[in-house]
PDB file of C-alpha atoms in Angstrom:
ATOM      1  CA  MET E  29     -13.600 -20.181  -2.151  1.00 42.00           C
ATOM      2  CA  THR E  30      -9.841 -20.483  -2.521  1.00 58.00           C
ATOM      3  CA  GLY E  31      -7.891 -17.320  -3.075  1.00 65.00           C
ATOM      4  CA  PRO E  32      -4.667 -16.722  -4.883  1.00 69.00           C
ATOM      5  CA  SER E  33      -1.481 -18.002  -3.263  1.00 75.00           C
ATOM      6  CA  VAL E  34       0.981 -15.453  -1.905  1.00 89.00           C
ATOM      7  CA  ASP E  35       4.636 -16.420  -1.379  1.00 91.00           C
ATOM      8  CA  LEU E  36       6.304 -14.333   1.323  1.00 95.00           C
ATOM      9  CA  PRO E  37       8.629 -12.626   1.848  1.00 97.00           C
ATOM     10  CA  ILE E  38       9.019 -10.554  -1.300  1.00 97.00           C
ATOM     11  CA  GLU E  39      12.521  -9.145  -1.646  1.00 98.00           C
ATOM     12  CA  THR E  40      13.667  -6.168  -3.681  1.00 98.00           C
ATOM     13  CA  GLU E  41      17.064  -4.521  -3.993  1.00 97.00           C
ATOM     14  CA  ARG E  42      16.694  -2.584  -0.718  1.00 98.00           C
ATOM     15  CA  LEU E  43      13.536  -3.941   0.906  1.00 98.00           C
ATOM     16  CA  VAL E  44      11.869  -7.033   2.317  1.00 98.00           C
ATOM     17  CA  LEU E  45       8.061  -7.106   2.148  1.00 98.00           C
ATOM     18  CA  ARG E  46       6.898  -9.590   4.749  1.00 98.00           C
ATOM     19  CA  ALA E  47       4.218 -10.533   7.233  1.00 97.00           C
ATOM     20  CA  HIS E  48       4.104  -8.357  10.328  1.00 98.00           C
ATOM     21  CA  ARG E  49       5.578  -9.591  13.620  1.00 97.00           C
ATOM     22  CA  MET E  50       4.935  -8.366  17.143  1.00 98.00           C
ATOM     23  CA  ASP E  51       8.493  -7.059  17.339  1.00 97.00           C
ATOM     24  CA  ASP E  52       7.541  -4.505  14.636  1.00 98.00           C
ATOM     25  CA  LEU E  53       5.620  -2.499  17.251  1.00 98.00           C
ATOM     26  CA  ASP E  54       8.275   0.141  17.991  1.00 97.00           C
ATOM     27  CA  ASP E  55       8.865   0.850  14.298  1.00 98.00           C
ATOM     28  CA  LEU E  56       5.138   0.993  13.501  1.00 97.00           C
ATOM     29  CA  ALA E  57       4.365   3.212  16.505  1.00 97.00           C
ATOM     30  CA  ARG E  58       6.819   5.823  15.167  1.00 96.00           C
ATOM     31  CA  PHE E  59       4.936   6.421  11.940  1.00 95.00           C
ATOM     32  CA  HIS E  60       1.402   5.450  12.999  1.00 97.00           C
ATOM     33  CA  GLY E  61       1.673   8.196  15.605  1.00 97.00           C
ATOM     34  CA  ASP E  62       2.962  10.867  13.199  1.00 97.00           C
ATOM     35  CA  PRO E  63       0.174  13.294  12.181  1.00 96.00           C
ATOM     36  CA  GLU E  64       1.957  14.112   8.899  1.00 94.00           C
ATOM     37  CA  VAL E  65       2.156  10.439   7.907  1.00 94.00           C
ATOM     38  CA  VAL E  66      -1.474   9.631   8.713  1.00 95.00           C
ATOM     39  CA  ARG E  67      -2.860  12.875   7.290  1.00 95.00           C
ATOM     40  CA  TYR E  68      -4.037  11.148   4.095  1.00 96.00           C
ATOM     41  CA  VAL E  69      -4.585   7.564   5.308  1.00 94.00           C
ATOM     42  CA  PRO E  70      -7.830   6.189   6.746  1.00 92.00           C
ATOM     43  CA  TRP E  71      -6.583   5.603  10.265  1.00 92.00           C
ATOM     44  CA  PRO E  72      -6.226   8.259  12.980  1.00 95.00           C
ATOM     45  CA  VAL E  73      -3.008   9.179  14.783  1.00 96.00           C
ATOM     46  CA  ARG E  74      -2.370   6.159  16.995  1.00 97.00           C
ATOM     47  CA  ASP E  75      -0.623   5.917  20.327  1.00 97.00           C
ATOM     48  CA  ARG E  76       1.439   2.836  21.172  1.00 97.00           C
ATOM     49  CA  ALA E  77      -1.531   0.902  22.604  1.00 97.00           C
ATOM     50  CA  ALA E  78      -3.699   1.556  19.531  1.00 97.00           C
ATOM     51  CA  THR E  79      -0.803   0.624  17.250  1.00 97.00           C
ATOM     52  CA  GLU E  80      -0.336  -2.637  19.165  1.00 97.00           C
ATOM     53  CA  GLU E  81      -4.039  -3.460  18.837  1.00 97.00           C
ATOM     54  CA  THR E  82      -3.898  -2.796  15.091  1.00 96.00           C
ATOM     55  CA  LEU E  83      -0.692  -4.808  14.758  1.00 97.00           C
ATOM     56  CA  ARG E  84      -2.425  -7.855  16.252  1.00 97.00           C
ATOM     57  CA  THR E  85      -4.970  -7.658  13.411  1.00 95.00           C
ATOM     58  CA  LYS E  86      -2.230  -7.230  10.789  1.00 95.00           C
ATOM     59  CA  LEU E  87      -0.580 -10.461  11.942  1.00 95.00           C
ATOM     60  CA  GLU E  88      -3.492 -12.294  10.279  1.00 92.00           C
ATOM     61  CA  GLN E  89      -3.576 -10.228   7.062  1.00 93.00           C
ATOM     62  CA  THR E  90      -1.099 -12.375   5.136  1.00 92.00           C
ATOM     63  CA  VAL E  91      -3.430 -14.277   2.816  1.00 91.00           C
ATOM     64  CA  LEU E  92      -6.006 -13.495   0.170  1.00 90.00           C
ATOM     65  CA  ASP E  93      -8.726 -16.116   0.697  1.00 88.00           C
ATOM     66  CA  GLU E  94     -11.747 -14.147  -0.456  1.00 91.00           C
ATOM     67  CA  HIS E  95     -12.834 -10.931  -2.113  1.00 93.00           C
ATOM     68  CA  GLY E  96     -12.599  -7.964   0.205  1.00 94.00           C
ATOM     69  CA  GLN E  97      -9.499  -9.129   2.063  1.00 94.00           C
ATOM     70  CA  TRP E  98      -6.384  -7.008   2.443  1.00 96.00           C
ATOM     71  CA  LEU E  99      -2.854  -8.376   2.303  1.00 97.00           C
ATOM     72  CA  VAL E 100      -0.963  -6.052   4.659  1.00 97.00           C
ATOM     73  CA  LEU E 101       2.819  -6.323   4.614  1.00 98.00           C
ATOM     74  CA  ALA E 102       5.572  -4.706   6.642  1.00 98.00           C
ATOM     75  CA  VAL E 103       8.223  -3.008   4.510  1.00 98.00           C
ATOM     76  CA  GLU E 104      11.580  -3.693   6.101  1.00 98.00           C
ATOM     77  CA  LEU E 105      14.780  -1.923   5.130  1.00 98.00           C
ATOM     78  CA  ARG E 106      17.227  -4.731   4.325  1.00 97.00           C
ATOM     79  CA  SER E 107      20.286  -2.829   5.535  1.00 97.00           C
ATOM     80  CA  THR E 108      18.953  -2.207   9.057  1.00 97.00           C
ATOM     81  CA  GLY E 109      15.997  -4.565   9.610  1.00 97.00           C
ATOM     82  CA  THR E 110      13.844  -1.527  10.449  1.00 98.00           C
ATOM     83  CA  VAL E 111      10.197  -1.461   9.364  1.00 98.00           C
ATOM     84  CA  ILE E 112       9.885   1.815   7.446  1.00 98.00           C
ATOM     85  CA  GLY E 113       6.385   1.428   6.048  1.00 98.00           C
ATOM     86  CA  GLU E 114       3.537  -0.786   4.993  1.00 98.00           C
ATOM     87  CA  VAL E 115       2.166  -1.801   1.620  1.00 98.00           C
ATOM     88  CA  LEU E 116      -1.306  -3.214   1.080  1.00 97.00           C
ATOM     89  CA  LEU E 117      -3.067  -5.137  -1.656  1.00 98.00           C
ATOM     90  CA  LYS E 118      -6.797  -5.763  -1.517  1.00 97.00           C
ATOM     91  CA  TRP E 119      -8.415  -8.558  -3.492  1.00 96.00           C
ATOM     92  CA  ALA E 120     -11.339  -6.337  -4.448  1.00 94.00           C
ATOM     93  CA  SER E 121     -13.215  -8.659  -6.823  1.00 92.00           C
ATOM     94  CA  ASP E 122     -12.596 -11.109  -9.629  1.00 92.00           C
ATOM     95  CA  ARG E 123      -9.046 -10.335 -10.890  1.00 96.00           C
ATOM     96  CA  GLN E 124      -9.173  -6.823  -9.433  1.00 97.00           C
ATOM     97  CA  GLY E 125      -7.105  -5.343  -6.657  1.00 97.00           C
ATOM     98  CA  GLU E 126      -6.507  -2.132  -4.787  1.00 98.00           C
ATOM     99  CA  LEU E 127      -3.121  -0.746  -3.771  1.00 98.00           C
ATOM    100  CA  GLY E 128      -2.310   1.149  -0.579  1.00 97.00           C
ATOM    101  CA  PHE E 129       0.861   2.266   1.184  1.00 97.00           C
ATOM    102  CA  ALA E 130       2.166   4.360   4.074  1.00 97.00           C
ATOM    103  CA  PHE E 131       5.782   5.148   4.971  1.00 97.00           C
ATOM    104  CA  GLY E 132       7.512   6.832   7.869  1.00 96.00           C
ATOM    105  CA  ARG E 133       8.406  10.451   7.204  1.00 95.00           C
ATOM    106  CA  ASP E 134      12.143   9.791   7.646  1.00 95.00           C
ATOM    107  CA  HIS E 135      11.951   7.534   4.597  1.00 96.00           C
ATOM    108  CA  HIS E 136       9.972   9.771   2.223  1.00 94.00           C
ATOM    109  CA  GLY E 137      11.605  10.905  -0.999  1.00 94.00           C
ATOM    110  CA  GLN E 138      14.071   8.014  -1.240  1.00 96.00           C
ATOM    111  CA  GLY E 139      12.173   5.782  -3.659  1.00 97.00           C
ATOM    112  CA  TYR E 140      11.184   3.185  -1.063  1.00 98.00           C
ATOM    113  CA  ALA E 141       7.435   3.540  -1.655  1.00 98.00           C
ATOM    114  CA  ALA E 142       7.936   3.135  -5.420  1.00 97.00           C
ATOM    115  CA  GLU E 143      10.149   0.080  -4.899  1.00 98.00           C
ATOM    116  CA  ALA E 144       7.627  -1.554  -2.563  1.00 98.00           C
ATOM    117  CA  ALA E 145       4.655  -0.658  -4.776  1.00 98.00           C
ATOM    118  CA  ARG E 146       6.382  -2.097  -7.867  1.00 97.00           C
ATOM    119  CA  ALA E 147       6.956  -5.342  -5.972  1.00 98.00           C
ATOM    120  CA  ILE E 148       3.291  -5.524  -4.936  1.00 98.00           C
ATOM    121  CA  LEU E 149       2.168  -4.742  -8.480  1.00 98.00           C
ATOM    122  CA  GLY E 150       4.423  -7.557  -9.702  1.00 96.00           C
ATOM    123  CA  LEU E 151       2.701  -9.850  -7.215  1.00 96.00           C
ATOM    124  CA  ALA E 152      -0.743  -8.642  -8.307  1.00 96.00           C
ATOM    125  CA  PHE E 153      -0.252  -8.885 -12.051  1.00 97.00           C
ATOM    126  CA  ASP E 154       2.508 -11.432 -12.606  1.00 95.00           C
ATOM    127  CA  ASP E 155       1.845 -13.904  -9.788  1.00 94.00           C
ATOM    128  CA  LEU E 156      -1.840 -13.530  -8.936  1.00 95.00           C
ATOM    129  CA  GLY E 157      -3.115 -12.816 -12.442  1.00 95.00           C
ATOM    130  CA  PHE E 158      -4.992  -9.628 -11.592  1.00 97.00           C
ATOM    131  CA  HIS E 159      -6.405  -7.719 -14.550  1.00 98.00           C
ATOM    132  CA  ARG E 160      -6.730  -4.324 -12.857  1.00 98.00           C
ATOM    133  CA  VAL E 161      -5.336  -2.602  -9.763  1.00 98.00           C
ATOM    134  CA  SER E 162      -6.826   0.659  -8.526  1.00 98.00           C
ATOM    135  CA  ALA E 163      -5.775   3.229  -5.949  1.00 98.00           C
ATOM    136  CA  THR E 164      -7.715   5.971  -4.193  1.00 97.00           C
ATOM    137  CA  VAL E 165      -6.042   9.195  -3.075  1.00 97.00           C
ATOM    138  CA  VAL E 166      -7.273  12.161  -1.071  1.00 97.00           C
ATOM    139  CA  GLU E 167      -6.853  15.281  -3.201  1.00 97.00           C
ATOM    140  CA  GLY E 168      -3.901  17.238  -1.863  1.00 97.00           C
ATOM    141  CA  ASN E 169      -1.761  14.134  -1.359  1.00 97.00           C
ATOM    142  CA  ASP E 170       0.504  15.225  -4.195  1.00 97.00           C
ATOM    143  CA  ALA E 171       3.337  12.820  -3.327  1.00 96.00           C
ATOM    144  CA  SER E 172       1.050   9.801  -3.766  1.00 97.00           C
ATOM    145  CA  VAL E 173      -0.385  11.202  -6.993  1.00 98.00           C
ATOM    146  CA  ARG E 174       3.153  11.615  -8.384  1.00 97.00           C
ATOM    147  CA  LEU E 175       4.116   8.117  -7.252  1.00 97.00           C
ATOM    148  CA  LEU E 176       1.086   6.545  -8.926  1.00 98.00           C
ATOM    149  CA  GLY E 177       1.929   8.432 -12.123  1.00 97.00           C
ATOM    150  CA  ARG E 178       5.505   7.100 -12.059  1.00 96.00           C
ATOM    151  CA  LEU E 179       4.094   3.589 -11.615  1.00 97.00           C
ATOM    152  CA  GLY E 180       1.944   3.999 -14.740  1.00 96.00           C
ATOM    153  CA  PHE E 181      -1.453   4.571 -13.103  1.00 98.00           C
ATOM    154  CA  ARG E 182      -3.850   6.940 -14.827  1.00 97.00           C
ATOM    155  CA  GLN E 183      -6.424   9.074 -13.064  1.00 98.00           C
ATOM    156  CA  GLU E 184      -9.903   7.854 -13.951  1.00 98.00           C
ATOM    157  CA  ALA E 185     -12.103  10.017 -11.758  1.00 98.00           C
ATOM    158  CA  ARG E 186     -12.245  12.991  -9.403  1.00 98.00           C
ATOM    159  CA  HIS E 187     -15.175  13.006  -6.983  1.00 98.00           C
ATOM    160  CA  VAL E 188     -15.661  16.438  -5.417  1.00 98.00           C
ATOM    161  CA  ASP E 189     -16.878  16.037  -1.823  1.00 97.00           C
ATOM    162  CA  GLY E 190     -16.935  12.345  -2.664  1.00 96.00           C
ATOM    163  CA  GLU E 191     -16.784  11.075   0.900  1.00 95.00           C
ATOM    164  CA  VAL E 192     -16.419  12.054   4.503  1.00 96.00           C
ATOM    165  CA  PHE E 193     -12.848  11.505   5.675  1.00 96.00           C
ATOM    166  CA  LYS E 194     -11.815  12.173   9.262  1.00 95.00           C
ATOM    167  CA  GLY E 195     -14.917  14.294   9.811  1.00 95.00           C
ATOM    168  CA  SER E 196     -14.749  16.459   6.678  1.00 96.00           C
ATOM    169  CA  TRP E 197     -15.916  16.182   3.099  1.00 98.00           C
ATOM    170  CA  ILE E 198     -12.991  15.529   0.775  1.00 97.00           C
ATOM    171  CA  THR E 199     -12.349  15.283  -2.932  1.00 98.00           C
ATOM    172  CA  VAL E 200     -11.296  11.756  -3.886  1.00 98.00           C
ATOM    173  CA  LEU E 201      -9.090  10.870  -6.841  1.00 98.00           C
ATOM    174  CA  HIS E 202      -9.378   7.399  -8.399  1.00 98.00           C
ATOM    175  CA  PHE E 203      -6.505   5.817 -10.320  1.00 98.00           C
ATOM    176  CA  ALA E 204      -6.073   2.479 -12.092  1.00 98.00           C
ATOM    177  CA  LEU E 205      -3.517   0.368 -13.906  1.00 98.00           C
ATOM    178  CA  LEU E 206      -4.418  -2.514 -16.213  1.00 98.00           C
ATOM    179  CA  GLU E 207      -2.501  -5.756 -16.656  1.00 97.00           C
ATOM    180  CA  ASP E 208      -1.521  -4.980 -20.262  1.00 96.00           C
ATOM    181  CA  GLU E 209      -0.338  -1.488 -19.242  1.00 96.00           C
ATOM    182  CA  TRP E 210       1.818  -3.068 -16.514  1.00 97.00           C
ATOM    183  CA  THR E 211       3.219  -5.635 -18.944  1.00 94.00           C
ATOM    184  CA  ALA E 212       4.027  -2.978 -21.555  1.00 92.00           C
ATOM    185  CA  ARG E 213       5.670  -0.800 -18.918  1.00 86.00           C
ATOM    186  CA  ILE E 214       7.959  -3.490 -17.518  1.00 79.00           C
ATOM    187  CA  SER E 215       8.887  -4.893 -20.930  1.00 70.00           C
ATOM    188  CA  ARG E 216      10.201  -1.554 -22.224  1.00 66.00           C
ATOM    189  CA  PRO E 217      13.991  -1.381 -22.279  1.00 51.00           C
ATOM    190  CA  SER E 218      15.424   1.095 -19.789  1.00 46.00           C
TER     191      SER E 218
END
């Protein structure tokens, strides 16, 4: 099976979304090891060695060859060359994707996550021809809920005690954005 083609890097006004490199380790270790950053993401707080091990896997996550694969990109701040976060796109099934993101705490509240997510949604809908992109959020992660709302996602479900997350039952919120909703959103004059 041949997957959709992904042209990297993806550049925005302030960011470069690109494949990870081993020299990203110091930047990644800063936010992968921050309990506040990883509070709502699937991975645990990581020390430098665990971050390096994970980084080696991410070096290969630059293509979408088959359903179930994740495209995992470093989000680099153009002005400094610092990796401030990561954005992810899963090829979930036929013309369907899933969005994910995590950013260092020093870079929260500055619009970087929205800028990176918009670029990935452009890739998903405009370049790869996806019909639907979903996102899953742990209830209580209000910043991500607000971000998804600004991006045009709508909440489709709330599953109380929907899964075990880091050893506890959590309520899971499911969001989605359709291709025609994306197209209508980006074609509106500002």
